[in-house]
Amino acid sequence: MAPLLAVVGGGELPTHAVLAVEALRKAASRRNQPIALELRGPGAGTALPEDAIRGARAVLLVGSGDLGEGRFEALHRARAALADVLADAGAVLDRALGGAPPAAAATPKRIVAITSCPTGIAHTFMAAEGIQAAAAALGHAVRVETQGSVGARDALTPDEIAAADLVLIAADTRVDRSRFAGKRLYATTTKAAIRDGKGLIATALAEAQVQAAAGASDEPARPAAAEGKAGAYKHLMTGVSFMLPFVVAGGLLIALAFAVGGIDAMAPGQAGSLGYALGEIGAKGAFALIVPALAGYIAYSIADRPGIAPGMIGGMLAANLGAGFLGGIAAGFIAGYTAAFLSRSIRLPKNLEGLKPVLILPLLATLATGLMMVYVVGVPVAALLSALTGWLKGMQGTSALVLGLVLGGMMAIDMGGPINKAAYASAAALIASGVTAPMAAVMIGGMTPPLGIALATRLFPARFTAPEREAGAAAAVLGAAFITEGAIPFAAADPLRVIPAMVAGSSLAGAVALGLGVELKVPHGGLFVLPIPNAVTNLPGAVLALAVGTVVTALAVGLLKRRAA
């Protein structure tokens, strides 16, 4: 592939020029695009050699000052400002290469992909769109399967997998890879697909490794290096993604029980009534499985299928010991790492290998996990959870305001990233322990950013471009459905002004919600769950908190953002 030349002149911004050189180098590496770089001005390095200029595809001229253009008379030239490179070096490279004489075309590849995030909503589909758009631009054929709490959509067929040249997994939860045995596979996070789809595909084609067949080794097939960096967070989010349907179903059924049978619907004297039946299904069915599901699928993320049974049994012990979701998290990690260690350590003759997953691993891992929970972990964690629950239920005044400020701000600071998900997962798990106030701050704080942005596009249209004003309506719909990621495009375009405005509005919304005693019994749904009887405690307070946060976000955005060019 012919190299691209880039000459960067800093003028009065030498530090920016150095940063731009590194940004271009990394962006080119992600695209497998050879590049030769020259820095002009203070701190300049080696000049471009003559043979590099003769064999180049094009030259990118960045910045100001004397860039030595006379050397490049026969080459296609593209120009960019330092600010453009620092904002998005990949886009600058794509524009430069797009206008250059075409290099030898790469052979089109057939790609199958899976995207998944803990809730299976915004990041899942944003990653899918990023991969599809990048593959189309690069001339590759792609099919994407999306996975979330409701299962897989557009599932890949065996024929599509068999014909694929590459399997690409962009997921923040664990994805079963048994069906991809023998295929070249590359795994990363949804963020990589959203941020730079073209670079991701180029990296995947270069670095993908053959997926081992199930049972081909004593150690379950693990993610590629890029995925492995997520570590414990990814295991926890896998457990949360499987836990959420139990929390949602149980919370809504309990709310419906009260709506049908009144406040005493679950009292023993109401046995046989519809309200009592709904309460039994929600409280003693769905809610009883929340902690085992959380623990079981944390263990599954770590150790594959051998971790599920010991994880769920450890989670059930945690629930019975009163250790709740904190004990479930501990049980999941204990079971997962124990099962993974045993799987690697126990070696049997081939004719007995089939006993490992069905007898040896479940027995030994469950025994170790159970003993740890009963004799070591359960009692202190139960005491910790009891203290935490008592404090949260007794919150008043300043403590409630501070917790609301923190939770609301966490929802806005990275809009679906690790901080957002940590607040959300904690609040969702607390519902199982009967603590429903934090979820009110989390949901209202998470709805505020896109709703505030949508309002700002109407109140301050001059601060936004025409496409942004059009996107404001979509952001409003996403915000109403509690999809905080609807604000990401606006934050990405002007992070230093937009993100602080959103954090201010969400923090205030969370503080107002908890200060007014708002509680929320279901972990998702946004405005659409507010009309359900007894789903929200102090409904007027919830509406007021949301309105205050939305207005403050919109006004702060209008105050901080500059007029659109």
XYZ file of C-alpha atoms in Angstrom:
565
model
C 0.000 0.000 0.000
C 1.399 3.398 -0.995
C 2.215 5.580 2.004
C 0.565 8.845 2.903
C 2.791 11.817 3.696
C 1.901 14.322 6.388
C 3.679 17.576 7.127
C 2.680 19.338 10.343
C 3.576 22.961 11.079
C 2.857 24.338 14.511
C 3.662 28.014 14.022
C 2.951 29.563 17.409
C 1.480 26.281 18.719
C 4.443 23.860 18.762
C 2.930 21.640 21.464
C -0.282 21.246 19.463
C 1.809 20.271 16.437
C 3.558 17.493 18.378
C 0.195 16.189 19.607
C -1.192 16.298 16.063
C 1.726 14.207 14.773
C 1.017 11.517 17.372
C -2.716 11.618 16.665
C -2.098 11.083 12.940
C 0.336 8.263 13.646
C -2.189 6.412 15.811
C -5.086 6.976 13.405
C -3.031 5.668 10.489
C -1.974 2.632 12.515
C -5.615 1.781 13.236
C -6.296 1.854 9.503
C -3.157 -0.107 8.574
C -2.246 2.912 6.427
C 1.517 3.492 6.052
C 2.338 7.104 6.851
C 5.494 9.217 6.848
C 5.386 12.247 9.131
C 7.388 15.457 9.233
C 7.184 18.072 11.996
C 8.139 21.632 10.988
C 9.199 24.394 13.339
C 10.506 24.158 16.949
C 11.202 20.588 17.972
C 11.181 19.475 14.320
C 12.346 15.975 13.527
C 13.842 14.390 10.442
C 12.649 15.686 7.076
C 10.792 13.382 4.699
C 13.259 11.385 2.583
C 13.145 11.805 -1.195
C 12.323 8.128 -1.825
C 9.282 8.405 0.471
C 8.045 11.406 -1.515
C 8.523 9.605 -4.845
C 6.517 6.557 -3.709
C 3.788 8.433 -1.844
C 0.081 8.310 -2.539
C -0.754 11.821 -1.322
C 0.399 14.485 1.124
C -1.559 16.005 4.003
C -0.529 19.540 4.959
C -1.480 20.447 8.522
C -1.165 23.771 10.289
C 0.563 26.945 9.184
C 3.985 28.294 8.246
C 6.468 27.014 5.687
C 5.488 23.416 4.974
C 7.826 22.943 2.014
C 5.068 22.461 -0.523
C 7.454 22.791 -3.442
C 8.556 19.196 -2.886
C 5.104 17.812 -3.610
C 4.192 19.251 -7.011
C 3.264 15.858 -8.494
C 1.244 14.673 -5.491
C -2.385 15.149 -4.536
C -2.483 17.605 -1.623
C -5.003 17.868 1.190
C -5.067 20.487 3.933
C -6.301 20.531 7.522
C -6.087 22.746 10.582
C -4.356 21.602 13.773
C -7.651 21.822 15.628
C -9.304 19.463 13.121
C -6.573 16.851 13.591
C -6.714 17.065 17.371
C -10.507 16.778 17.308
C -10.697 13.774 14.942
C -7.481 12.645 13.277
C -9.228 9.653 11.711
C -11.728 11.843 9.863
C -8.908 14.063 8.561
C -7.057 11.013 7.244
C -10.208 9.680 5.610
C -10.754 12.991 3.809
C -7.129 13.094 2.660
C -7.214 9.539 1.380
C -10.658 9.962 -0.155
C -9.371 12.591 -2.571
C -6.151 10.770 -3.367
C -5.581 8.519 -6.374
C -6.938 5.112 -5.385
C -4.471 2.627 -3.989
C -4.633 -0.994 -4.914
C -8.061 -2.099 -3.740
C -8.136 -4.500 -0.854
C -10.052 -7.704 -1.357
C -13.599 -7.271 0.002
C -14.210 -9.355 3.107
C -17.294 -10.966 4.557
C -17.699 -9.880 8.159
C -20.163 -11.042 10.791
C -20.406 -8.997 13.968
C -22.095 -8.985 17.359
C -22.703 -5.879 19.446
C -23.947 -5.892 23.030
C -24.163 -3.567 26.033
C -25.604 -4.284 29.502
C -29.067 -2.905 28.755
C -29.022 -3.768 25.058
C -30.309 -0.342 24.022
C -28.314 2.649 22.825
C -24.673 1.523 22.792
C -25.642 -1.801 21.222
C -27.254 -0.158 18.205
C -24.782 2.730 17.951
C -21.950 0.188 17.741
C -23.871 -1.799 15.115
C -24.384 1.329 13.021
C -20.713 2.235 13.349
C -19.611 -1.172 12.078
C -22.147 -1.216 9.238
C -21.224 2.275 8.030
C -17.493 1.579 8.227
C -17.783 -1.738 6.388
C -19.829 -0.129 3.615
C -17.257 2.661 3.228
C -14.414 0.146 3.047
C -16.205 -2.117 0.568
C -16.767 -5.073 2.908
C -19.983 -7.046 3.360
C -21.212 -7.185 6.946
C -24.041 -8.700 8.993
C -24.537 -7.548 12.580
C -26.368 -9.360 15.367
C -27.395 -7.211 18.343
C -27.698 -8.707 21.810
C -29.307 -7.247 24.919
C -31.474 -8.073 27.883
C -34.282 -9.182 25.563
C -32.049 -11.572 23.624
C -30.573 -11.490 20.136
C -31.990 -9.607 17.152
C -31.070 -10.331 13.518
C -29.347 -13.512 14.682
C -26.487 -14.766 12.527
C -27.198 -17.986 10.649
C -24.780 -20.941 10.527
C -24.305 -20.367 6.785
C -23.367 -16.705 7.307
C -20.868 -17.646 10.003
C -19.359 -20.389 7.850
C -18.874 -17.993 4.925
C -17.380 -15.177 7.023
C -13.743 -14.120 6.758
C -13.876 -12.323 10.112
C -15.961 -12.395 13.294
C -16.034 -9.027 15.049
C -17.431 -8.728 18.586
C -17.972 -5.229 20.020
C -19.496 -5.868 23.418
C -19.478 -4.648 27.008
C -20.860 -7.981 28.226
C -19.743 -11.546 27.692
C -20.750 -13.094 24.353
C -20.919 -16.859 23.770
C -18.383 -17.774 21.089
C -18.890 -21.509 20.799
C -20.492 -21.150 17.358
C -17.411 -19.333 15.982
C -14.932 -22.180 16.486
C -12.284 -22.145 13.770
C -13.098 -18.601 12.575
C -10.798 -15.583 12.817
C -12.245 -13.502 15.658
C -11.492 -10.094 17.152
C -13.195 -8.736 20.281
C -13.351 -5.212 21.660
C -15.812 -2.823 23.329
C -18.809 -0.969 21.912
C -16.938 2.309 22.422
C -14.319 1.320 19.852
C -16.998 0.639 17.228
C -18.809 3.895 17.939
C -15.658 6.040 17.962
C -13.780 4.692 14.912
C -15.466 1.928 12.943
C -13.019 2.040 10.033
C -10.021 1.846 12.304
C -11.609 -1.000 14.235
C -12.218 -3.073 11.104
C -8.655 -2.475 9.904
C -7.261 -3.505 13.280
C -9.539 -6.548 13.430
C -8.478 -7.760 9.999
C -4.832 -7.454 11.042
C -5.004 -8.828 14.579
C -7.880 -11.351 14.657
C -7.034 -14.789 16.038
C -8.576 -18.178 15.350
C -11.240 -19.056 17.912
C -10.559 -22.394 19.582
C -13.206 -25.095 19.433
C -15.195 -25.737 22.599
C -13.336 -28.278 24.678
C -10.189 -27.947 22.561
C -8.246 -26.833 25.618
C -8.638 -26.917 29.362
C -9.147 -23.159 29.451
C -12.326 -21.675 27.971
C -11.771 -19.479 24.935
C -11.208 -15.963 26.189
C -11.522 -12.545 24.585
C -8.898 -10.825 22.525
C -6.529 -8.502 24.372
C -8.636 -5.420 23.728
C -11.628 -7.044 25.388
C -9.663 -8.466 28.284
C -8.753 -4.983 29.535
C -12.318 -4.501 30.771
C -11.706 -7.116 33.487
C -13.985 -7.166 36.506
C -16.174 -4.345 35.194
C -17.170 -6.391 32.160
C -17.954 -9.451 34.276
C -20.116 -7.322 36.577
C -21.958 -5.748 33.644
C -22.675 -9.182 32.177
C -24.308 -10.162 35.460
C -26.269 -6.909 35.525
C -27.528 -7.401 31.959
C -28.977 -10.812 32.848
C -30.344 -9.536 36.178
C -32.282 -6.573 34.749
C -35.248 -8.496 33.270
C -35.927 -10.022 36.702
C -35.848 -6.584 38.342
C -38.084 -5.028 35.695
C -40.635 -7.857 35.679
C -40.733 -8.137 39.467
C -40.996 -4.394 40.070
C -43.796 -3.877 37.567
C -45.751 -6.893 38.831
C -45.541 -5.662 42.431
C -46.674 -2.194 41.304
C -49.593 -3.764 39.429
C -50.455 -5.837 42.491
C -50.870 -2.663 44.539
C -52.766 -1.006 41.692
C -55.244 -3.889 41.526
C -55.546 -4.818 45.195
C -54.622 -1.672 47.068
C -51.920 -1.172 49.662
C -52.799 -4.464 51.408
C -52.763 -6.531 48.209
C -49.948 -8.807 49.431
C -51.315 -9.332 52.954
C -52.082 -12.994 53.856
C -55.756 -12.159 54.145
C -55.841 -11.315 50.422
C -54.738 -14.817 49.341
C -56.584 -15.940 46.229
C -57.128 -12.423 44.872
C -55.565 -11.200 41.631
C -53.520 -8.567 43.450
C -52.108 -11.182 45.829
C -51.231 -13.474 42.896
C -49.433 -10.664 41.058
C -47.501 -9.829 44.209
C -46.486 -13.465 44.701
C -45.212 -13.697 41.137
C -43.256 -10.473 41.427
C -41.887 -10.701 44.970
C -41.467 -14.457 45.509
C -40.807 -15.358 41.889
C -38.932 -12.671 39.977
C -37.318 -10.886 42.927
C -36.182 -14.177 44.494
C -34.103 -14.863 41.379
C -32.413 -11.458 41.108
C -29.352 -12.218 43.231
C -28.841 -15.787 41.892
C -29.050 -14.473 38.308
C -26.559 -11.701 39.074
C -24.079 -14.097 40.674
C -24.570 -16.857 38.122
C -23.864 -14.694 35.112
C -20.915 -12.908 36.682
C -19.447 -16.394 37.087
C -20.489 -17.276 33.525
C -18.620 -14.232 32.206
C -15.459 -15.372 33.986
C -15.540 -19.148 33.529
C -18.059 -19.808 30.762
C -20.798 -22.373 31.390
C -19.006 -24.233 34.233
C -19.446 -21.059 36.311
C -23.239 -20.787 36.064
C -24.290 -23.464 38.583
C -21.824 -22.562 41.369
C -22.515 -18.872 40.764
C -26.281 -19.226 41.039
C -26.036 -21.474 44.082
C -23.673 -18.978 45.709
C -26.125 -16.199 44.853
C -29.000 -18.122 46.436
C -26.913 -18.603 49.578
C -26.176 -14.865 49.607
C -29.899 -14.121 49.423
C -30.722 -16.621 52.171
C -27.959 -15.236 54.401
C -29.265 -11.692 53.981
C -26.161 -10.590 52.071
C -28.273 -9.387 49.127
C -26.759 -8.076 45.933
C -23.386 -7.342 47.565
C -23.146 -10.986 48.584
C -24.306 -11.987 45.103
C -21.480 -10.008 43.512
C -18.976 -11.645 45.870
C -20.422 -15.103 45.166
C -20.274 -14.540 41.411
C -16.589 -13.616 41.438
C -15.678 -16.398 43.872
C -17.530 -19.013 41.795
C -16.235 -17.710 38.474
C -12.567 -17.586 39.382
C -12.794 -20.883 41.259
C -14.395 -22.658 38.284
C -11.871 -21.112 35.877
C -8.952 -22.201 38.078
C -10.290 -25.741 38.409
C -10.929 -25.947 34.674
C -7.308 -25.064 33.978
C -5.849 -27.223 36.726
C -7.769 -30.495 36.484
C -6.535 -32.751 33.702
C -8.254 -36.005 32.880
C -7.848 -38.698 30.219
C -9.788 -37.908 27.065
C -12.379 -40.595 27.729
C -13.185 -38.951 31.097
C -13.023 -35.327 29.926
C -16.809 -35.212 29.570
C -17.152 -35.541 33.345
C -15.558 -32.156 33.987
C -18.372 -29.802 32.909
C -21.261 -31.923 34.232
C -19.849 -33.410 37.447
C -16.398 -32.365 38.623
C -16.429 -28.606 38.017
C -19.996 -27.944 39.278
C -19.398 -30.078 42.394
C -16.007 -28.694 43.403
C -16.705 -25.076 42.454
C -20.076 -25.140 44.242
C -18.498 -26.712 47.323
C -15.752 -24.071 47.469
C -18.135 -21.190 46.799
C -20.737 -22.412 49.265
C -18.239 -22.867 52.091
C -16.774 -19.430 51.445
C -20.215 -17.845 51.523
C -21.349 -19.658 54.685
C -18.193 -19.369 56.765
C -16.301 -16.329 55.417
C -18.228 -13.895 53.238
C -21.920 -14.137 54.055
C -22.151 -12.763 57.605
C -19.914 -9.658 57.244
C -21.433 -8.760 53.873
C -24.944 -9.168 55.314
C -24.008 -6.788 58.128
C -22.601 -4.297 55.614
C -25.727 -4.484 53.457
C -27.973 -4.086 56.484
C -26.109 -0.948 57.535
C -26.208 0.440 53.995
C -29.920 -0.333 53.643
C -30.731 1.272 56.985
C -28.796 4.410 56.080
C -30.417 4.699 52.654
C -33.937 4.175 54.022
C -33.341 6.742 56.739
C -31.954 9.434 54.477
C -33.296 12.894 55.142
C -32.245 16.449 54.509
C -28.601 16.955 53.595
C -27.714 13.268 53.153
C -30.538 12.761 50.659
C -29.560 15.877 48.720
C -25.895 14.857 48.555
C -26.702 11.311 47.392
C -29.077 12.717 44.755
C -26.404 15.147 43.545
C -23.831 12.369 43.230
C -26.092 9.814 41.516
C -27.610 12.352 39.131
C -24.199 13.699 38.183
C -22.827 10.189 37.596
C -25.592 9.532 35.082
C -24.623 12.575 32.994
C -20.853 12.619 33.180
C -20.227 9.856 30.631
C -23.752 9.061 29.350
C -23.757 5.270 29.281
C -20.091 4.766 30.109
C -18.607 3.023 33.171
C -19.530 5.796 35.646
C -23.115 5.940 34.389
C -23.433 2.153 34.462
C -21.971 1.921 37.984
C -24.656 4.260 39.327
C -27.388 2.483 37.377
C -26.333 -1.050 38.353
C -26.121 -0.123 42.032
C -29.564 1.486 42.047
C -31.138 -1.422 40.162
C -29.647 -3.957 42.567
C -30.843 -1.975 45.602
C -34.439 -2.378 44.415
C -34.131 -6.066 45.317
C -33.286 -5.014 48.896
C -36.347 -2.791 49.095
C -34.405 0.464 48.636
C -36.061 2.335 45.777
C -35.037 5.971 46.309
C -31.634 5.783 44.516
C -33.338 4.533 41.343
C -35.445 7.697 41.289
C -32.321 9.879 41.265
C -30.682 7.645 38.653
C -33.594 7.502 36.215
C -34.530 11.179 36.494
C -30.870 12.191 36.322
C -30.395 9.958 33.276
C -33.397 11.373 31.432
C -32.339 14.983 31.989
C -29.357 15.297 29.561
C -31.146 14.447 26.281
C -34.317 16.261 27.347
C -32.304 19.340 28.350
C -30.399 19.305 25.066
C -33.639 18.966 23.114
C -35.079 21.976 24.959
C -31.877 23.964 24.362
C -32.124 23.414 20.602
C -35.509 25.140 20.752
C -34.617 27.936 23.179
C -31.204 28.726 21.687
C -31.290 27.640 18.033
C -28.341 29.880 17.123
C -26.087 27.745 19.345
C -26.644 24.672 17.181
C -26.115 23.724 13.553
C -29.091 22.809 11.388
C -28.443 19.038 11.696
C -28.161 19.399 15.485
C -31.477 21.245 15.664
C -33.100 18.437 13.695
C -31.523 15.842 16.002
C -33.017 17.620 19.007
C -36.389 15.956 18.438
C -34.797 12.500 18.444
C -32.919 13.362 21.642
C -36.229 14.271 23.292
C -37.731 10.870 22.444
C -34.635 9.048 23.720
C -34.645 11.100 26.906
C -38.310 10.325 27.530
C -37.438 6.612 27.282
C -34.490 6.969 29.738
C -31.804 6.552 27.091
C -29.114 8.961 28.245
C -26.976 8.177 25.198
C -29.255 10.409 23.120
C -27.111 13.328 24.312
C -23.790 11.806 23.188
C -23.602 13.460 19.724
C -24.078 16.906 21.261
C -21.527 16.265 24.005
C -18.997 14.887 21.525
C -19.274 18.021 19.374
C -18.528 20.401 22.279
C -17.582 18.383 25.393
C -16.009 21.159 27.483
C -19.230 23.196 27.448
C -22.009 20.644 27.050
C -20.940 18.005 29.584
C -20.668 20.423 32.557
C -24.105 21.807 31.659
C -25.604 18.318 31.616
C -23.921 17.310 34.884
C -25.295 20.452 36.556
C -28.856 19.716 35.427
C -28.740 15.995 36.269
C -27.172 16.600 39.687
C -29.876 19.104 40.551
C -32.609 16.768 39.265
C -31.308 13.897 41.424
C -31.038 16.140 44.481
C -34.575 17.482 44.067
C -35.945 13.956 43.573
C -34.408 12.555 46.744
C -35.032 15.745 48.677
C -38.747 15.413 47.911
C -38.820 11.720 48.866
C -39.373 10.353 45.355
C -38.993 6.574 45.034
C -39.095 4.398 41.907
C -39.806 0.668 41.979
C -38.812 -0.187 38.387
C -35.380 0.287 36.815
C -36.273 1.419 33.297
C -38.943 2.917 31.090
C -38.596 6.661 31.683
C -41.788 8.661 31.327
C -43.669 5.578 30.197
C -43.643 3.977 33.674
C -44.717 7.101 35.554
C -48.468 6.569 34.916
C -48.374 3.030 36.370
C -50.077 3.163 39.786
C -47.646 2.798 42.688
C -44.584 2.507 40.412
C -43.526 5.958 41.659
C -43.794 7.376 45.149
C -44.562 11.132 45.045
C -45.274 11.412 41.325
C -45.590 15.248 41.392
C -42.134 15.421 42.990
C -40.698 13.230 40.244
C -42.192 15.429 37.514
C -40.922 18.572 39.253
C -37.394 17.163 39.613
C -37.318 16.201 35.939
C -38.613 19.610 34.849
C -36.105 21.485 37.014
C -33.169 19.399 35.759
C -34.237 19.748 32.133
C -34.623 23.520 32.323
C -31.310 23.985 34.157
C -29.502 21.839 31.569
C -31.016 23.806 28.698
C -30.191 27.193 30.253
C -26.634 26.104 31.098
C -26.084 24.863 27.546
C -27.400 28.144 26.168
C -25.120 30.097 28.500
C -21.940 28.099 27.856
C -22.173 27.165 24.174
C -20.996 29.559 21.506
C -23.001 30.459 18.451
C -22.796 27.814 15.732
C -20.588 28.676 12.791
